[in-house]
Short mmCIF file of C-alpha atoms in Angstrom, two decimals:
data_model
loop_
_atom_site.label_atom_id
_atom_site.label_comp_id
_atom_site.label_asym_id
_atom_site.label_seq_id
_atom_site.Cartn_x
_atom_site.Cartn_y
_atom_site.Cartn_z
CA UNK J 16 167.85 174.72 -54.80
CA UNK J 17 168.60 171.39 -55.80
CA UNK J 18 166.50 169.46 -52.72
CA UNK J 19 163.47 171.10 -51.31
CA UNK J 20 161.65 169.68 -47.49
CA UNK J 21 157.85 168.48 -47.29
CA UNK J 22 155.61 167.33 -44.59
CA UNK J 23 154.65 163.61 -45.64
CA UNK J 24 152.58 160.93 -44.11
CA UNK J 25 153.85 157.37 -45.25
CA UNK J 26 150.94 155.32 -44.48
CA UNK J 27 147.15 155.80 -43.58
CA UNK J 28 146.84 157.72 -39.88
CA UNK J 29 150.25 157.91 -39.37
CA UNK J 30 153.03 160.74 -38.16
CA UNK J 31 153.92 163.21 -39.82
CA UNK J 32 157.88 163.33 -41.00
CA UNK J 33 160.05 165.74 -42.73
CA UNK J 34 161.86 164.88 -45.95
CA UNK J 35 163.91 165.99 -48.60
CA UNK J 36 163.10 165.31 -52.07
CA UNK J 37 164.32 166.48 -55.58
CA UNK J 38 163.47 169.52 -57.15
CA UNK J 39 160.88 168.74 -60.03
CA UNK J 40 160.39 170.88 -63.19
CA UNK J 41 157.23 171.62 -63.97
CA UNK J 42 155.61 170.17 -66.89
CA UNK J 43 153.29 172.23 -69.29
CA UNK J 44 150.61 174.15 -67.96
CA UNK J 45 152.25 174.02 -65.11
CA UNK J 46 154.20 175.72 -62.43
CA UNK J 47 156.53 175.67 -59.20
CA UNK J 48 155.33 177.76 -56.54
CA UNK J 49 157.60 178.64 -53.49
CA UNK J 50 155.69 177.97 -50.99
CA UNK J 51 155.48 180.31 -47.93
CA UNK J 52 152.92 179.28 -46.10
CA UNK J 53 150.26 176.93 -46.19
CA UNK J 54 146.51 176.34 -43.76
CA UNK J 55 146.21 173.45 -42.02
CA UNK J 56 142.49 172.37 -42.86
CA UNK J 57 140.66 169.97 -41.25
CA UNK J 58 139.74 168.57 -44.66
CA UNK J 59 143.54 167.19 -44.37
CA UNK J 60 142.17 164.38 -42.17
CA UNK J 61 140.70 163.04 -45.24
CA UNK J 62 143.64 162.50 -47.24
CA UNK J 63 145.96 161.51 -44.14
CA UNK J 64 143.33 158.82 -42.73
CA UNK J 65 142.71 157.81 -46.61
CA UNK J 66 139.07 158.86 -46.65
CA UNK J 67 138.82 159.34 -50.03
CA UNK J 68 139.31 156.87 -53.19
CA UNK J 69 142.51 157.13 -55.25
CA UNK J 70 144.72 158.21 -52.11
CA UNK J 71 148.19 156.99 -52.63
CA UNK J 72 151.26 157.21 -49.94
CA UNK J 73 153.49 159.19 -49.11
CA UNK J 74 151.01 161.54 -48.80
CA UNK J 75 151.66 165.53 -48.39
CA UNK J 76 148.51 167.42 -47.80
CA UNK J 77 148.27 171.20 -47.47
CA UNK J 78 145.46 173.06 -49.58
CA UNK J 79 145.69 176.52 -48.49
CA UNK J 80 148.58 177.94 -50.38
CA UNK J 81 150.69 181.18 -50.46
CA UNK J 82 154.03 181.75 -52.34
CA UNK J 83 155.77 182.89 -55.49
CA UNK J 84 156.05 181.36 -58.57
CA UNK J 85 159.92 180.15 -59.13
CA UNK J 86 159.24 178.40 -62.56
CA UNK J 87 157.00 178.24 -65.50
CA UNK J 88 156.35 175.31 -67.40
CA UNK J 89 155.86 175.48 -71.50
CA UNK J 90 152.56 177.66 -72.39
CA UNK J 91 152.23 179.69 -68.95
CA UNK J 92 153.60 182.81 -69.55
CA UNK J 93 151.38 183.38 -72.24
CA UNK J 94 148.58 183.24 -69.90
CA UNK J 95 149.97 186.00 -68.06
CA UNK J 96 152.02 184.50 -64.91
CA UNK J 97 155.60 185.38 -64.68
CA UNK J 98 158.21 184.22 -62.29
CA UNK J 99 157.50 186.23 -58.73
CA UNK J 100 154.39 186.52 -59.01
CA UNK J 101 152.32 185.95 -55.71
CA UNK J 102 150.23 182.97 -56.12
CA UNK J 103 147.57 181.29 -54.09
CA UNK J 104 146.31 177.25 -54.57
CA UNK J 105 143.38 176.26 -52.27
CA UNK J 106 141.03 173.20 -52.54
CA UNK J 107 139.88 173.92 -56.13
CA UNK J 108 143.52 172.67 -57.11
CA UNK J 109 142.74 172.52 -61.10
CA UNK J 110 140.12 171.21 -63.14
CA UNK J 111 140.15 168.62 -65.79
CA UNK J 112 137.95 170.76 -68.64
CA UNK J 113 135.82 168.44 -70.42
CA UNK J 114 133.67 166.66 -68.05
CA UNK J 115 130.31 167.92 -68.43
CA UNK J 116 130.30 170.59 -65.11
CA UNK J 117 133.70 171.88 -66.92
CA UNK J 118 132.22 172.26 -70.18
CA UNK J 119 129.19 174.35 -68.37
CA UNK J 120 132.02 176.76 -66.58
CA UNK J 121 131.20 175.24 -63.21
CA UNK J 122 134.80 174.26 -62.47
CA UNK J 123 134.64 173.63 -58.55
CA UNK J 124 132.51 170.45 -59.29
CA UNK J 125 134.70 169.21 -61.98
CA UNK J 126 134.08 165.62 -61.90
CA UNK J 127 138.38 165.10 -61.80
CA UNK J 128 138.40 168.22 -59.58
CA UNK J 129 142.77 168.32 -58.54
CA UNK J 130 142.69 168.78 -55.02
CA UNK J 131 146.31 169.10 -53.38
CA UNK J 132 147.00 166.62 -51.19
CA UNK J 133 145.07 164.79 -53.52
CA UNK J 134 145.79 164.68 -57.17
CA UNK J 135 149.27 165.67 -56.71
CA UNK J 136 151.76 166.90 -54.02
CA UNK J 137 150.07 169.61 -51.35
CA UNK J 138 151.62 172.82 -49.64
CA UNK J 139 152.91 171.05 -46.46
CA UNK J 140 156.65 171.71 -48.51
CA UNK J 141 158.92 174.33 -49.44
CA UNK J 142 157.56 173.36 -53.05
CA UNK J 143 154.04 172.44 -54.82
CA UNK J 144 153.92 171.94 -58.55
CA UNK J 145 150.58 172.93 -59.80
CA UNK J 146 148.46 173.40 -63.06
CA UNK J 147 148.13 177.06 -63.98
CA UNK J 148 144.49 177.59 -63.80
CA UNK J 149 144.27 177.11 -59.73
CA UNK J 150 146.30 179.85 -59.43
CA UNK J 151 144.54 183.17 -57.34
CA UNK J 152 146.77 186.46 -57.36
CA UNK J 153 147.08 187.36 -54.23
CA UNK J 154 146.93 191.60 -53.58
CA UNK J 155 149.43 193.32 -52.12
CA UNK J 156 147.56 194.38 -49.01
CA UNK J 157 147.46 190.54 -48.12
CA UNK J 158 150.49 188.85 -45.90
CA UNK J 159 150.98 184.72 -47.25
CA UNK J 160 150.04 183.78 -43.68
CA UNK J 161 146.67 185.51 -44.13
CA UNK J 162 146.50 184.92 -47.79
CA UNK J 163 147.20 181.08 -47.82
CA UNK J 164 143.96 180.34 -45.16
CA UNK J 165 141.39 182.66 -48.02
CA UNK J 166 142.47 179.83 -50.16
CA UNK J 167 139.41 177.25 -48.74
CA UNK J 168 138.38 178.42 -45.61
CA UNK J 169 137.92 182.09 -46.51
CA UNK J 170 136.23 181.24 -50.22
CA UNK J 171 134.04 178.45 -49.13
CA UNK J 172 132.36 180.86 -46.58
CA UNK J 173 132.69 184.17 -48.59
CA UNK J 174 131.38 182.29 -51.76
CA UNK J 175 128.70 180.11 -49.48
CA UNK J 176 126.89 183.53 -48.52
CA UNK J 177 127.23 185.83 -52.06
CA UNK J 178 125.72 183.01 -53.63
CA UNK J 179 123.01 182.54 -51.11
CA UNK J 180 119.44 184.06 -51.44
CA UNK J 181 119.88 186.65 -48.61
CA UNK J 182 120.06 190.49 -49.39
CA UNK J 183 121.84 193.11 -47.56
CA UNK J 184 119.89 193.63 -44.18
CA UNK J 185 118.17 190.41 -44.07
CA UNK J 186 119.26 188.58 -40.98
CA UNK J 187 122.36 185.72 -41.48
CA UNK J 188 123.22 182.88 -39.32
CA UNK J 189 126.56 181.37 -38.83
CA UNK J 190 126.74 178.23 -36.68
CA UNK J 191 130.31 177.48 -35.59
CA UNK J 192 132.66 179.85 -34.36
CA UNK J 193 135.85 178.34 -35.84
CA UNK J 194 138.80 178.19 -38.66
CA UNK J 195 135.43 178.87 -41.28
CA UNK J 196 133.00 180.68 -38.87
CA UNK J 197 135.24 183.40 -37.48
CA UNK J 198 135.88 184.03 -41.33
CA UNK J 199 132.39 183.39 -41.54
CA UNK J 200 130.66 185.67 -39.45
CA UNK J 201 133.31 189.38 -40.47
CA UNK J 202 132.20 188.41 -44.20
CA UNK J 203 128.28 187.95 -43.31
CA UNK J 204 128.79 191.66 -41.59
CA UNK J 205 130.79 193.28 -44.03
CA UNK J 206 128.36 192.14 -46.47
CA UNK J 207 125.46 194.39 -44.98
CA UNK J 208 123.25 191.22 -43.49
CA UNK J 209 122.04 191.34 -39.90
CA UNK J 210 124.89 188.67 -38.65
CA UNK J 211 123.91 186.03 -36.06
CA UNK J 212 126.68 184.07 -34.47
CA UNK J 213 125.43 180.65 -32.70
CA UNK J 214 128.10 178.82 -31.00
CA UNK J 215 128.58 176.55 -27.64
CA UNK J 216 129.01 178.52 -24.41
CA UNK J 217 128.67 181.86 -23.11
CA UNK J 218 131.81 183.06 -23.09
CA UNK J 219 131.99 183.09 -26.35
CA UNK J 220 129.70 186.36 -26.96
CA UNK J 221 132.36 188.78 -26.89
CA UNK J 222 134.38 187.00 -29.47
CA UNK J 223 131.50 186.94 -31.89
CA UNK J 224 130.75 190.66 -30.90
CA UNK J 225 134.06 191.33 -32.21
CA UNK J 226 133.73 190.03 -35.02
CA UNK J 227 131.29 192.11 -36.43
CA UNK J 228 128.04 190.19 -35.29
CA UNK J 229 125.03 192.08 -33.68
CA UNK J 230 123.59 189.08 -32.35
CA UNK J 231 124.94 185.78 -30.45
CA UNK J 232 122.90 182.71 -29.81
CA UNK J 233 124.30 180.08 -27.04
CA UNK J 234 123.47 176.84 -28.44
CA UNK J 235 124.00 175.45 -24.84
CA UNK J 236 121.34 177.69 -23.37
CA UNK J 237 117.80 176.76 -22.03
CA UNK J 238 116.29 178.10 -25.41
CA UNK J 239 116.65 175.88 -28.88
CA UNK J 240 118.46 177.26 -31.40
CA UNK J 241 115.71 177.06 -33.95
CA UNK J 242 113.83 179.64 -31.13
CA UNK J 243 116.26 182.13 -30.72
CA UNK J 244 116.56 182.56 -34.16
CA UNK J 245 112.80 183.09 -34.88
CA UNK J 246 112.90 185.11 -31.92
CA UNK J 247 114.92 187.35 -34.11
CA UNK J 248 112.46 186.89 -37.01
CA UNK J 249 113.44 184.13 -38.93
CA UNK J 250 116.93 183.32 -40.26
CA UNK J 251 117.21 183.97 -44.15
CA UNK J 252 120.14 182.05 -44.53
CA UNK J 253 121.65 179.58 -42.11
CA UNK J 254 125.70 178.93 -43.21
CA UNK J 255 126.34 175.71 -41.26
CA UNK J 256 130.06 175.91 -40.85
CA UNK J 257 130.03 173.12 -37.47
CA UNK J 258 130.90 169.70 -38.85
CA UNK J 259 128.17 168.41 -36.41
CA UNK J 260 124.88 166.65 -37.96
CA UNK J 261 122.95 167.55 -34.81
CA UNK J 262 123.89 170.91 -34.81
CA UNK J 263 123.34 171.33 -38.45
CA UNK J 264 119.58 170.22 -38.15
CA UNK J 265 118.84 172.06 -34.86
CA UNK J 266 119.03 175.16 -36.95
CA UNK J 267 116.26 174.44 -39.55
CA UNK J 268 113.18 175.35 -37.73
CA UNK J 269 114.82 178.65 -37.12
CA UNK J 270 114.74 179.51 -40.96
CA UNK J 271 112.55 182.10 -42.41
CA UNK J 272 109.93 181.53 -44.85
CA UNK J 273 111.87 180.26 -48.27
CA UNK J 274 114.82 180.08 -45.79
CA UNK J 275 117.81 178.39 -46.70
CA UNK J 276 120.76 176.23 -44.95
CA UNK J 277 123.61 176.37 -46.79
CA UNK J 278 126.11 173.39 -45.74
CA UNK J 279 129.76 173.59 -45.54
CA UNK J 280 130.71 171.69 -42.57
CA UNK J 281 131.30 167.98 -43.24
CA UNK J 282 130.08 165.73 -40.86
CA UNK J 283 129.45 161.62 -41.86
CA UNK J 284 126.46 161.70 -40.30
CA UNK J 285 123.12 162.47 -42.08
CA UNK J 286 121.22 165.53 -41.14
CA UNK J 287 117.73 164.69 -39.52
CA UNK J 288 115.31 166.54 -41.45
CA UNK J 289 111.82 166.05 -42.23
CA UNK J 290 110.12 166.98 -45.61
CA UNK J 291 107.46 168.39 -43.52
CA UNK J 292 110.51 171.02 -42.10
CA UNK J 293 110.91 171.77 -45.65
CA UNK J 294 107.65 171.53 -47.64
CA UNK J 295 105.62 173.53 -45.76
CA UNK J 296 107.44 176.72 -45.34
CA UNK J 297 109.15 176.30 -48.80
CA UNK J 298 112.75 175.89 -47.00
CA UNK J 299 116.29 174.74 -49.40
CA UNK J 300 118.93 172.64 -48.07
CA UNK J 301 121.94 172.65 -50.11
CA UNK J 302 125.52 171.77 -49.97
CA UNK J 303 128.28 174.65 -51.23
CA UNK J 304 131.98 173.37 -52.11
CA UNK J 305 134.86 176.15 -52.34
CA UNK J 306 135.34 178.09 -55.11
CA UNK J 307 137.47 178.64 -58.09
CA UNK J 308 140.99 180.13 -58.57
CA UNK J 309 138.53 183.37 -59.75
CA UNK J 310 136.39 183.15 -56.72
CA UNK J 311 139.53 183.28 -54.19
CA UNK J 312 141.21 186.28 -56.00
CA UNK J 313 137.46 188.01 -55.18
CA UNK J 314 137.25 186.87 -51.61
CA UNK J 315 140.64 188.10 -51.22
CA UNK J 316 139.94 191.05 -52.67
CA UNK J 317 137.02 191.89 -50.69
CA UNK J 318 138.73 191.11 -47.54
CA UNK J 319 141.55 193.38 -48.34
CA UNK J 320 138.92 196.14 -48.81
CA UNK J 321 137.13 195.63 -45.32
CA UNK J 322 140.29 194.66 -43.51
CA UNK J 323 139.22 190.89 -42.96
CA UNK J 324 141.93 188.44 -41.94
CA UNK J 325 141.82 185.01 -40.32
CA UNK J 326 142.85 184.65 -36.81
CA UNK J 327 146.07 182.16 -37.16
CA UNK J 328 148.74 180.61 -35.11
CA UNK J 329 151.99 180.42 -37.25
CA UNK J 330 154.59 177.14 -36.70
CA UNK J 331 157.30 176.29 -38.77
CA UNK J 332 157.13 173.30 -41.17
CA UNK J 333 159.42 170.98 -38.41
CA UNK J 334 156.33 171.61 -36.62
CA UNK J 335 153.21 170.24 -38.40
CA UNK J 336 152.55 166.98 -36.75
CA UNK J 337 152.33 168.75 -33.55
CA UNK J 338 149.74 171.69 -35.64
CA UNK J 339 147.59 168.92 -36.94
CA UNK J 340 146.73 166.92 -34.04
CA UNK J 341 146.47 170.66 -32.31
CA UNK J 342 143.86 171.70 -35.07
CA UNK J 343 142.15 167.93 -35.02
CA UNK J 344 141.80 168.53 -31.10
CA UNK J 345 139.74 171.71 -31.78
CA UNK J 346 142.49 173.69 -29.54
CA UNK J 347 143.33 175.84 -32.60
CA UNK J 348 142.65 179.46 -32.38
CA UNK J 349 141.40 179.57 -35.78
CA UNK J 350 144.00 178.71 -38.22
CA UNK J 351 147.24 176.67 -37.79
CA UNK J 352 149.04 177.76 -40.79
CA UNK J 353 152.78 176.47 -41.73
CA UNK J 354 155.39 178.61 -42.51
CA UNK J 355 157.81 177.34 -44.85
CA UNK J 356 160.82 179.41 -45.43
#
């Protein structure tokens, strides 16, 4: 393959269009993956609108990545990676290793953290180039449609709630039944915590019964969210997967004692709480960002083991345009993912 396709935007908010560029080789440390499918995220607003600083066009996005390796670049193999291997790239897209988070082994928050889409050339292509050390093995018991989705939406909520506070049995919330809280609310039950699902509407009980929670709150409903929750005794930990401010703080009175909201739904406006909301019942707000190349080989892993897989809707790469605007629209039913070959 002398020419490979990608996805681009050429200027900030514009259409998608489907080009052909050169093969490149990959440089040391670095490989080609084959891509064969890739998430759309709604994260890849922020690099197609130019949300963020250092954004340069043409712009190909795409940070939930499944393929094979095709090529190594000089010093790979000797970390273990050979040619066919299947290989997963999600937000955490590489880390620079000497700013001072690198230096303490907390990678995610690198302070030159290489995001696809980003810092180089994302999976909305046949072909991503990528440094070595954002690569996640994905198991056999994994399809790349499934796989590519773990990749940021399944490790930022697997990784959100192990690294919460809560125990097994003590009672969960997830607000937002979408592309992360569907994920969301199977890994809060397979994890042994008492799972609450709050969403918008009625209807949508059954959905979050089938997911594996024991409990749905309708946000909608005559009672506050923050009531139905204590109603159940207190929420332990809140993961706030809506990107909706006002949604977000609704929840916080429903926390337990030394509760805690963990935040993983971005939404530019600030959350209205009080230090009162806080202080007096000893309550933690805190943001959580993805997870490492280590942390999505473990979420994969687990949700190979308890048969956890994202609810997608597959198009082909000719298609994504039409996915993006469907998953910007909130018509997505969870996961638009791209399929590439």
């Amino acid at each position: 393959m002398s020419t490979y396709r990608v996805a681009q935007v050429a200027a900030a908010g514009g259409p998608f269009e489907v080009v052909e560029r050169e093969v490149p080789q990959p440089g040391p440390g670095q490989v080609r993956v084959a891509v064969e499918a890739c998430g759309i995220c709604h994260s890849d607003a922020l690099f197609v609108n130019a949300g963020l600083p250092g954004i340069t066009f043409p712009v190909v996005p795409g940070h939930e990545i499944a393929g094979r390796i095709e090529e190594l670049g000089e010093g790979v193999q000797e970390r273990g990676w050979q040619v066919g291997d299947r290989v997963a790239v999600g937000w955490f897209g590489g880390s620079c290793g000497h700013c001072m988070p690198c230096r303490q082994g907390d990678f995610v928050v690198c302070d030159n953290l290489k995001v696809p889409g980003w810092a180089y050339d994302g999976g909305f292509a046949q072909a991503v180039t990528a440094p070595a050390d954002a690569l996640a093995r994905i198991p056999d018991a994994l399809a790349a449609t499934d796989a590519g989705p773990m990749a940021c939406a399944g490790v930022t909520t697997y990784n959100g709630l192990r690294r919460s506070s809560a125990q097994p049995g003590d009672l969960i919330a997830v607000l937002g039944i979408g592309g992360l809280g569907h994920l969301g609310v199977q890994y809060a039950a397979a994890m042994g915590f008492e799972t609450v699902a709050i969403a918008r509407g009625a209807e949508k009980a059954g959905l979050a019964k089938q997911l594996g929670a024991h409990h749905y709150v309708d946000s909608t409903a005559g009672t506050s969210v923050a009531e139905a929750l204590q109603s159940l005794g207190g929420a332990k930990v809140v993961l706030a997967t809506a990107g909706n401010s006002e949604a977000i703080t609704a929840t916080v009175d429903g926390l337990s004692h030394r509760g805690e909201l963990v935040v993983i739904g971005a939404a530019p406006e600030p959350l209205g709480v009080s230090p009162g909301q806080l202080i007096m019942r000893g309550r933690v707000v805190r943001g959580h960002p993805s997870g490492t190349a280590r942390d999505v080989e473990d979420t994969m892993a687990f949700s190979a083991l308890h048969g956890i897989r994202p609810m997608i809707e597959t198009v082909t790469l000719d298609q994504a345009g039409e996915a993006y605007q469907k998953m910007l629209s909130g018509a997505a039913r969870f996961r638009m993912v791209l399929t590439t070959r």
